[in-house]
mmCIF file of C-alpha atoms in Angstrom:
data_model
loop_
_atom_site.group_PDB
_atom_site.id
_atom_site.type_symbol
_atom_site.label_atom_id
_atom_site.label_comp_id
_atom_site.label_asym_id
_atom_site.label_seq_id
_atom_site.Cartn_x
_atom_site.Cartn_y
_atom_site.Cartn_z
ATOM 1 C CA UNK C 1408 -48.792 66.162 -53.383
ATOM 2 C CA UNK C 1409 -48.087 64.211 -50.033
ATOM 3 C CA UNK C 1410 -45.342 65.024 -47.797
ATOM 4 C CA UNK C 1411 -43.056 62.611 -49.594
ATOM 5 C CA UNK C 1412 -43.317 64.449 -52.832
ATOM 6 C CA UNK C 1413 -45.557 61.721 -54.470
ATOM 7 C CA UNK C 1414 -49.100 62.426 -55.893
ATOM 8 C CA UNK C 1415 -51.740 61.204 -53.521
ATOM 9 C CA UNK C 1416 -53.668 57.843 -54.542
ATOM 10 C CA UNK C 1417 -57.012 58.544 -56.372
ATOM 11 C CA UNK C 1418 -59.886 57.037 -54.409
ATOM 12 C CA UNK C 1419 -60.907 54.970 -57.314
ATOM 13 C CA UNK C 1420 -57.657 53.252 -57.609
ATOM 14 C CA UNK C 1421 -57.612 52.243 -54.099
ATOM 15 C CA UNK C 1422 -61.022 51.064 -54.097
ATOM 16 C CA UNK C 1423 -60.146 48.334 -56.607
ATOM 17 C CA UNK C 1424 -60.263 44.936 -54.827
ATOM 18 C CA UNK C 1425 -57.995 41.988 -55.518
ATOM 19 C CA UNK C 1426 -59.612 39.138 -57.333
ATOM 20 C CA UNK C 1427 -61.320 36.971 -54.667
ATOM 21 C CA UNK C 1428 -59.991 33.609 -56.094
ATOM 22 C CA UNK C 1429 -57.169 32.385 -57.957
ATOM 23 C CA UNK C 1430 -56.709 29.438 -59.940
ATOM 24 C CA UNK C 1431 -53.635 27.200 -58.939
ATOM 25 C CA UNK C 1432 -51.252 26.876 -61.780
ATOM 26 C CA UNK C 1433 -51.379 23.061 -61.450
ATOM 27 C CA UNK C 1434 -55.239 23.198 -61.933
ATOM 28 C CA UNK C 1435 -55.288 26.010 -64.540
ATOM 29 C CA UNK C 1436 -57.422 25.569 -67.627
ATOM 30 C CA UNK C 1437 -55.866 24.145 -70.731
ATOM 31 C CA UNK C 1438 -55.351 27.634 -72.114
ATOM 32 C CA UNK C 1439 -51.553 27.020 -72.098
ATOM 33 C CA UNK C 1440 -50.062 25.966 -75.489
ATOM 34 C CA UNK C 1441 -49.559 22.393 -75.840
ATOM 35 C CA UNK C 1442 -45.671 23.006 -76.062
ATOM 36 C CA UNK C 1443 -45.449 24.355 -72.605
ATOM 37 C CA UNK C 1444 -44.157 22.104 -69.853
ATOM 38 C CA UNK C 1445 -46.636 21.443 -67.047
ATOM 39 C CA UNK C 1446 -46.269 23.618 -64.179
ATOM 40 C CA UNK C 1447 -45.435 20.934 -61.681
ATOM 41 C CA UNK C 1448 -42.642 19.748 -63.972
ATOM 42 C CA UNK C 1449 -41.067 23.279 -64.255
ATOM 43 C CA UNK C 1450 -41.061 23.844 -60.272
ATOM 44 C CA UNK C 1451 -37.639 22.871 -58.684
ATOM 45 C CA UNK C 1452 -36.573 22.236 -55.097
ATOM 46 C CA UNK C 1453 -35.912 25.987 -54.450
ATOM 47 C CA UNK C 1454 -39.464 26.857 -55.517
ATOM 48 C CA UNK C 1455 -40.949 24.307 -53.484
ATOM 49 C CA UNK C 1456 -38.758 25.055 -50.556
ATOM 50 C CA UNK C 1457 -39.632 28.757 -50.478
ATOM 51 C CA UNK C 1458 -43.261 29.336 -51.551
ATOM 52 C CA UNK C 1459 -46.951 28.194 -51.623
ATOM 53 C CA UNK C 1460 -48.889 28.524 -54.854
ATOM 54 C CA UNK C 1461 -51.623 30.940 -54.237
ATOM 55 C CA UNK C 1462 -52.919 30.837 -57.949
ATOM 56 C CA UNK C 1463 -52.382 31.977 -61.391
ATOM 57 C CA UNK C 1464 -52.246 35.613 -62.029
ATOM 58 C CA UNK C 1465 -51.643 35.688 -65.902
ATOM 59 C CA UNK C 1466 -50.277 34.107 -68.741
ATOM 60 C CA UNK C 1467 -48.161 35.147 -71.748
ATOM 61 C CA UNK C 1468 -46.355 33.742 -74.748
ATOM 62 C CA UNK C 1469 -43.258 32.796 -72.799
ATOM 63 C CA UNK C 1470 -44.214 32.555 -69.097
ATOM 64 C CA UNK C 1471 -46.889 32.251 -66.503
ATOM 65 C CA UNK C 1472 -47.067 34.599 -63.588
ATOM 66 C CA UNK C 1473 -48.319 33.296 -60.121
ATOM 67 C CA UNK C 1474 -49.167 34.500 -56.804
ATOM 68 C CA UNK C 1475 -47.134 32.933 -54.108
ATOM 69 C CA UNK C 1476 -46.954 33.155 -50.262
ATOM 70 C CA UNK C 1477 -43.676 32.813 -48.642
ATOM 71 C CA UNK C 1478 -43.300 29.649 -46.402
ATOM 72 C CA UNK C 1479 -40.878 31.432 -43.841
ATOM 73 C CA UNK C 1480 -43.059 34.415 -43.512
ATOM 74 C CA UNK C 1481 -46.515 33.718 -44.644
ATOM 75 C CA UNK C 1482 -47.592 37.535 -44.424
ATOM 76 C CA UNK C 1483 -45.394 38.187 -47.399
ATOM 77 C CA UNK C 1484 -46.814 37.674 -50.821
ATOM 78 C CA UNK C 1485 -44.977 37.784 -54.276
ATOM 79 C CA UNK C 1486 -45.435 37.445 -57.879
ATOM 80 C CA UNK C 1487 -43.337 34.805 -59.503
ATOM 81 C CA UNK C 1488 -42.730 34.709 -63.442
ATOM 82 C CA UNK C 1489 -42.155 31.243 -64.374
ATOM 83 C CA UNK C 1490 -40.858 30.481 -67.892
ATOM 84 C CA UNK C 1491 -43.080 27.951 -69.863
ATOM 85 C CA UNK C 1492 -40.040 26.281 -71.473
ATOM 86 C CA UNK C 1493 -36.321 25.880 -70.728
ATOM 87 C CA UNK C 1494 -33.704 27.390 -72.656
ATOM 88 C CA UNK C 1495 -32.982 25.728 -76.021
ATOM 89 C CA UNK C 1496 -30.071 27.867 -76.997
ATOM 90 C CA UNK C 1497 -27.904 30.867 -76.020
ATOM 91 C CA UNK C 1498 -30.093 33.226 -77.809
ATOM 92 C CA UNK C 1499 -33.181 32.157 -75.727
ATOM 93 C CA UNK C 1500 -31.001 32.366 -72.486
ATOM 94 C CA UNK C 1501 -29.925 35.874 -73.449
ATOM 95 C CA UNK C 1502 -33.527 36.980 -74.195
ATOM 96 C CA UNK C 1503 -34.777 35.707 -70.821
ATOM 97 C CA UNK C 1504 -31.928 37.135 -68.912
ATOM 98 C CA UNK C 1505 -32.395 40.582 -70.458
ATOM 99 C CA UNK C 1506 -35.704 41.073 -68.579
ATOM 100 C CA UNK C 1507 -33.957 40.451 -65.187
ATOM 101 C CA UNK C 1508 -30.820 42.760 -66.090
ATOM 102 C CA UNK C 1509 -33.236 45.433 -67.298
ATOM 103 C CA UNK C 1510 -35.240 45.217 -63.898
ATOM 104 C CA UNK C 1511 -31.929 45.189 -61.957
ATOM 105 C CA UNK C 1512 -30.976 48.509 -63.648
ATOM 106 C CA UNK C 1513 -34.312 49.917 -62.817
ATOM 107 C CA UNK C 1514 -33.743 49.588 -59.124
ATOM 108 C CA UNK C 1515 -30.960 52.123 -59.149
ATOM 109 C CA UNK C 1516 -32.058 55.919 -58.476
ATOM 110 C CA UNK C 1517 -31.566 58.503 -61.118
ATOM 111 C CA UNK C 1518 -29.426 61.405 -60.156
ATOM 112 C CA UNK C 1519 -31.334 64.430 -58.717
ATOM 113 C CA UNK C 1520 -34.414 62.337 -57.433
ATOM 114 C CA UNK C 1521 -35.904 62.260 -54.160
ATOM 115 C CA UNK C 1522 -34.022 59.345 -52.548
ATOM 116 C CA UNK C 1523 -30.565 60.039 -51.427
ATOM 117 C CA UNK C 1524 -29.701 56.722 -49.497
ATOM 118 C CA UNK C 1525 -31.283 53.769 -51.509
ATOM 119 C CA UNK C 1526 -34.754 54.312 -49.977
ATOM 120 C CA UNK C 1527 -37.547 54.591 -52.413
ATOM 121 C CA UNK C 1528 -39.258 57.494 -50.352
ATOM 122 C CA UNK C 1529 -38.230 61.164 -50.176
ATOM 123 C CA UNK C 1530 -38.128 62.749 -46.837
ATOM 124 C CA UNK C 1531 -38.566 66.257 -48.027
ATOM 125 C CA UNK C 1532 -41.686 67.633 -49.737
ATOM 126 C CA UNK C 1533 -39.353 69.907 -51.944
ATOM 127 C CA UNK C 1534 -37.536 67.121 -53.332
ATOM 128 C CA UNK C 1535 -38.125 65.489 -56.728
ATOM 129 C CA UNK C 1536 -40.247 62.329 -56.369
ATOM 130 C CA UNK C 1537 -38.397 58.876 -56.564
ATOM 131 C CA UNK C 1538 -39.857 57.656 -59.697
ATOM 132 C CA UNK C 1539 -38.788 54.059 -58.912
ATOM 133 C CA UNK C 1540 -42.160 54.025 -56.895
ATOM 134 C CA UNK C 1541 -43.962 53.805 -60.313
ATOM 135 C CA UNK C 1542 -41.940 50.634 -61.590
ATOM 136 C CA UNK C 1543 -42.415 47.172 -60.302
ATOM 137 C CA UNK C 1544 -39.386 45.884 -58.565
ATOM 138 C CA UNK C 1545 -37.294 42.517 -58.941
ATOM 139 C CA UNK C 1546 -36.591 40.728 -55.625
ATOM 140 C CA UNK C 1547 -34.499 37.882 -56.998
ATOM 141 C CA UNK C 1548 -34.144 35.522 -60.003
ATOM 142 C CA UNK C 1549 -32.940 32.012 -60.247
ATOM 143 C CA UNK C 1550 -32.746 28.827 -62.506
ATOM 144 C CA UNK C 1551 -33.757 25.350 -61.811
ATOM 145 C CA UNK C 1552 -34.838 22.050 -63.378
ATOM 146 C CA UNK C 1553 -32.538 22.156 -66.504
ATOM 147 C CA UNK C 1554 -33.026 25.750 -67.594
ATOM 148 C CA UNK C 1555 -36.495 26.870 -66.233
ATOM 149 C CA UNK C 1556 -36.031 30.540 -65.158
ATOM 150 C CA UNK C 1557 -37.815 32.259 -62.274
ATOM 151 C CA UNK C 1558 -38.240 35.921 -61.385
ATOM 152 C CA UNK C 1559 -39.756 36.985 -58.061
ATOM 153 C CA UNK C 1560 -41.281 40.325 -58.242
ATOM 154 C CA UNK C 1561 -43.389 42.734 -56.422
ATOM 155 C CA UNK C 1562 -46.922 41.674 -56.126
ATOM 156 C CA UNK C 1563 -49.743 44.039 -57.547
ATOM 157 C CA UNK C 1564 -52.230 43.223 -54.988
ATOM 158 C CA UNK C 1565 -55.146 45.151 -56.660
ATOM 159 C CA UNK C 1566 -54.449 43.774 -60.313
ATOM 160 C CA UNK C 1567 -54.075 45.996 -63.311
ATOM 161 C CA UNK C 1568 -55.340 48.852 -65.179
ATOM 162 C CA UNK C 1569 -57.051 46.162 -67.361
ATOM 163 C CA UNK C 1570 -59.006 45.055 -64.397
ATOM 164 C CA UNK C 1571 -59.873 48.615 -63.456
ATOM 165 C CA UNK C 1572 -61.238 49.379 -66.990
ATOM 166 C CA UNK C 1573 -63.234 46.154 -67.143
ATOM 167 C CA UNK C 1574 -64.763 46.729 -63.710
ATOM 168 C CA UNK C 1575 -66.046 50.184 -64.428
ATOM 169 C CA UNK C 1576 -66.967 49.206 -67.945
ATOM 170 C CA UNK C 1577 -69.016 46.324 -66.722
ATOM 171 C CA UNK C 1578 -70.884 48.546 -64.504
ATOM 172 C CA UNK C 1579 -71.420 51.164 -67.124
ATOM 173 C CA UNK C 1580 -69.381 53.785 -65.329
ATOM 174 C CA UNK C 1581 -66.581 56.226 -66.340
ATOM 175 C CA UNK C 1582 -63.420 56.908 -64.427
ATOM 176 C CA UNK C 1583 -63.470 60.173 -62.591
ATOM 177 C CA UNK C 1584 -61.204 62.792 -64.230
ATOM 178 C CA UNK C 1585 -59.273 63.122 -61.240
ATOM 179 C CA UNK C 1586 -58.332 59.395 -61.380
ATOM 180 C CA UNK C 1587 -57.510 59.528 -64.928
ATOM 181 C CA UNK C 1588 -55.195 62.523 -64.155
ATOM 182 C CA UNK C 1589 -53.511 60.220 -61.473
ATOM 183 C CA UNK C 1590 -53.068 57.271 -63.895
ATOM 184 C CA UNK C 1591 -51.315 59.470 -66.486
ATOM 185 C CA UNK C 1592 -49.148 61.212 -63.824
ATOM 186 C CA UNK C 1593 -48.001 57.806 -62.320
ATOM 187 C CA UNK C 1594 -47.379 56.155 -65.630
ATOM 188 C CA UNK C 1595 -45.394 59.219 -67.014
ATOM 189 C CA UNK C 1596 -43.485 59.203 -63.759
ATOM 190 C CA UNK C 1597 -42.578 55.577 -64.413
ATOM 191 C CA UNK C 1598 -41.642 56.157 -67.825
ATOM 192 C CA UNK C 1599 -39.491 58.913 -67.057
ATOM 193 C CA UNK C 1600 -37.492 56.677 -64.666
ATOM 194 C CA UNK C 1601 -37.188 53.966 -67.443
ATOM 195 C CA UNK C 1602 -36.309 56.374 -70.180
ATOM 196 C CA UNK C 1603 -33.840 58.123 -67.825
ATOM 197 C CA UNK C 1604 -31.920 54.891 -67.712
ATOM 198 C CA UNK C 1605 -31.669 54.576 -71.429
ATOM 199 C CA UNK C 1606 -34.201 51.859 -71.762
ATOM 200 C CA UNK C 1607 -37.453 51.736 -73.617
ATOM 201 C CA UNK C 1608 -40.347 49.306 -72.619
ATOM 202 C CA UNK C 1609 -42.107 48.694 -75.858
ATOM 203 C CA UNK C 1610 -45.241 47.023 -74.204
ATOM 204 C CA UNK C 1611 -47.070 49.602 -72.440
ATOM 205 C CA UNK C 1612 -50.758 48.624 -72.276
ATOM 206 C CA UNK C 1613 -53.426 48.179 -69.488
ATOM 207 C CA UNK C 1614 -52.553 44.637 -68.436
ATOM 208 C CA UNK C 1615 -48.811 45.753 -67.928
ATOM 209 C CA UNK C 1616 -49.743 48.863 -65.706
ATOM 210 C CA UNK C 1617 -50.279 47.265 -62.210
ATOM 211 C CA UNK C 1618 -51.925 48.516 -59.261
ATOM 212 C CA UNK C 1619 -50.238 47.835 -55.734
ATOM 213 C CA UNK C 1620 -51.969 47.711 -52.443
ATOM 214 C CA UNK C 1621 -52.128 51.562 -51.892
ATOM 215 C CA UNK C 1622 -53.672 52.060 -55.318
ATOM 216 C CA UNK C 1623 -50.381 53.317 -57.052
ATOM 217 C CA UNK C 1624 -49.647 52.467 -60.542
ATOM 218 C CA UNK C 1625 -46.479 50.454 -61.479
ATOM 219 C CA UNK C 1626 -45.087 49.748 -64.822
ATOM 220 C CA UNK C 1627 -44.518 45.943 -65.187
ATOM 221 C CA UNK C 1628 -43.371 43.252 -67.665
ATOM 222 C CA UNK C 1629 -39.983 44.075 -69.177
ATOM 223 C CA UNK C 1630 -39.905 41.142 -71.448
ATOM 224 C CA UNK C 1631 -39.676 43.276 -74.595
ATOM 225 C CA UNK C 1632 -37.510 46.136 -73.069
ATOM 226 C CA UNK C 1633 -34.380 47.053 -74.537
ATOM 227 C CA UNK C 1634 -31.741 49.870 -74.937
ATOM 228 C CA UNK C 1635 -32.908 53.216 -76.513
ATOM 229 C CA UNK C 1636 -31.547 53.238 -79.996
ATOM 230 C CA UNK C 1637 -31.274 49.385 -80.504
ATOM 231 C CA UNK C 1638 -32.413 48.240 -83.734
ATOM 232 C CA UNK C 1639 -35.668 45.975 -83.922
ATOM 233 C CA UNK C 1640 -34.957 42.391 -83.281
ATOM 234 C CA UNK C 1641 -38.283 41.087 -84.755
ATOM 235 C CA UNK C 1642 -40.041 41.233 -81.098
ATOM 236 C CA UNK C 1643 -43.012 43.551 -81.080
ATOM 237 C CA UNK C 1644 -45.558 44.275 -78.330
ATOM 238 C CA UNK C 1645 -49.409 43.647 -78.284
ATOM 239 C CA UNK C 1646 -50.688 44.897 -81.672
ATOM 240 C CA UNK C 1647 -53.689 46.516 -80.338
ATOM 241 C CA UNK C 1648 -51.436 48.896 -78.360
ATOM 242 C CA UNK C 1649 -48.519 49.256 -80.615
ATOM 243 C CA UNK C 1650 -47.258 52.653 -81.074
ATOM 244 C CA UNK C 1651 -46.687 53.980 -84.676
ATOM 245 C CA UNK C 1652 -43.317 54.724 -83.957
ATOM 246 C CA UNK C 1653 -42.560 51.060 -83.800
ATOM 247 C CA UNK C 1654 -43.620 50.598 -87.266
ATOM 248 C CA UNK C 1655 -42.153 53.693 -88.810
ATOM 249 C CA UNK C 1656 -38.619 53.142 -87.471
ATOM 250 C CA UNK C 1657 -36.311 50.102 -86.764
ATOM 251 C CA UNK C 1658 -34.486 52.027 -84.107
ATOM 252 C CA UNK C 1659 -36.266 51.999 -80.582
ATOM 253 C CA UNK C 1660 -37.013 55.451 -79.140
ATOM 254 C CA UNK C 1661 -38.870 56.636 -76.245
ATOM 255 C CA UNK C 1662 -41.730 58.030 -78.126
ATOM 256 C CA UNK C 1663 -42.553 54.152 -78.899
ATOM 257 C CA UNK C 1664 -43.921 54.189 -75.231
#
């Protein structure tokens, strides 16, 4: 481990390069459902005042995630999750707000972990690591243009584990054993933090395991997260990565992650 108590980054993770180009949301190919509102129509004065669109990072059923640059501080980059459609009713609003509330809860440290004063780094090598380091952090959230919701989050400069697997697979290479161990260690640490807050993620998959600029894995996308013990509400994660526990029990438990 390092002096901060965290495991060192594996070379294979730190060598993963960021994508060289991004497609601006306004010019993205027509993979977006026809029912989704155009990106330009979704943005309001707050977004346009604060950010420059650096391109589309990914798309889901309910939202697009874009890379943005701060106008006030051009060196700072963020990921902004932008809902595809405005709220239609209170239930939809509750679903969207739930992700923000979960991420805000996860900013708090767990008792007994390494950080004692709100910092996300431990100053003692004997202290328990602050597992918040392995969870993508929310910066702020807002609503504009009649119900479009925005989440400003930490940017994963080096993509995701899905990108890493595709990079190695495309080259016919295997990940070194040490790198696999580092991935498992960091993801398990992130899950320990999430479960310690009484939350279950429900959508753990390579695309949601993000890699920051120093090669550290962070768990992202809390759109399906819920409290441990909650009964199934009909929302399920990617069927290709769905845990058997999701199908065998209506109550959501940490084992589903």
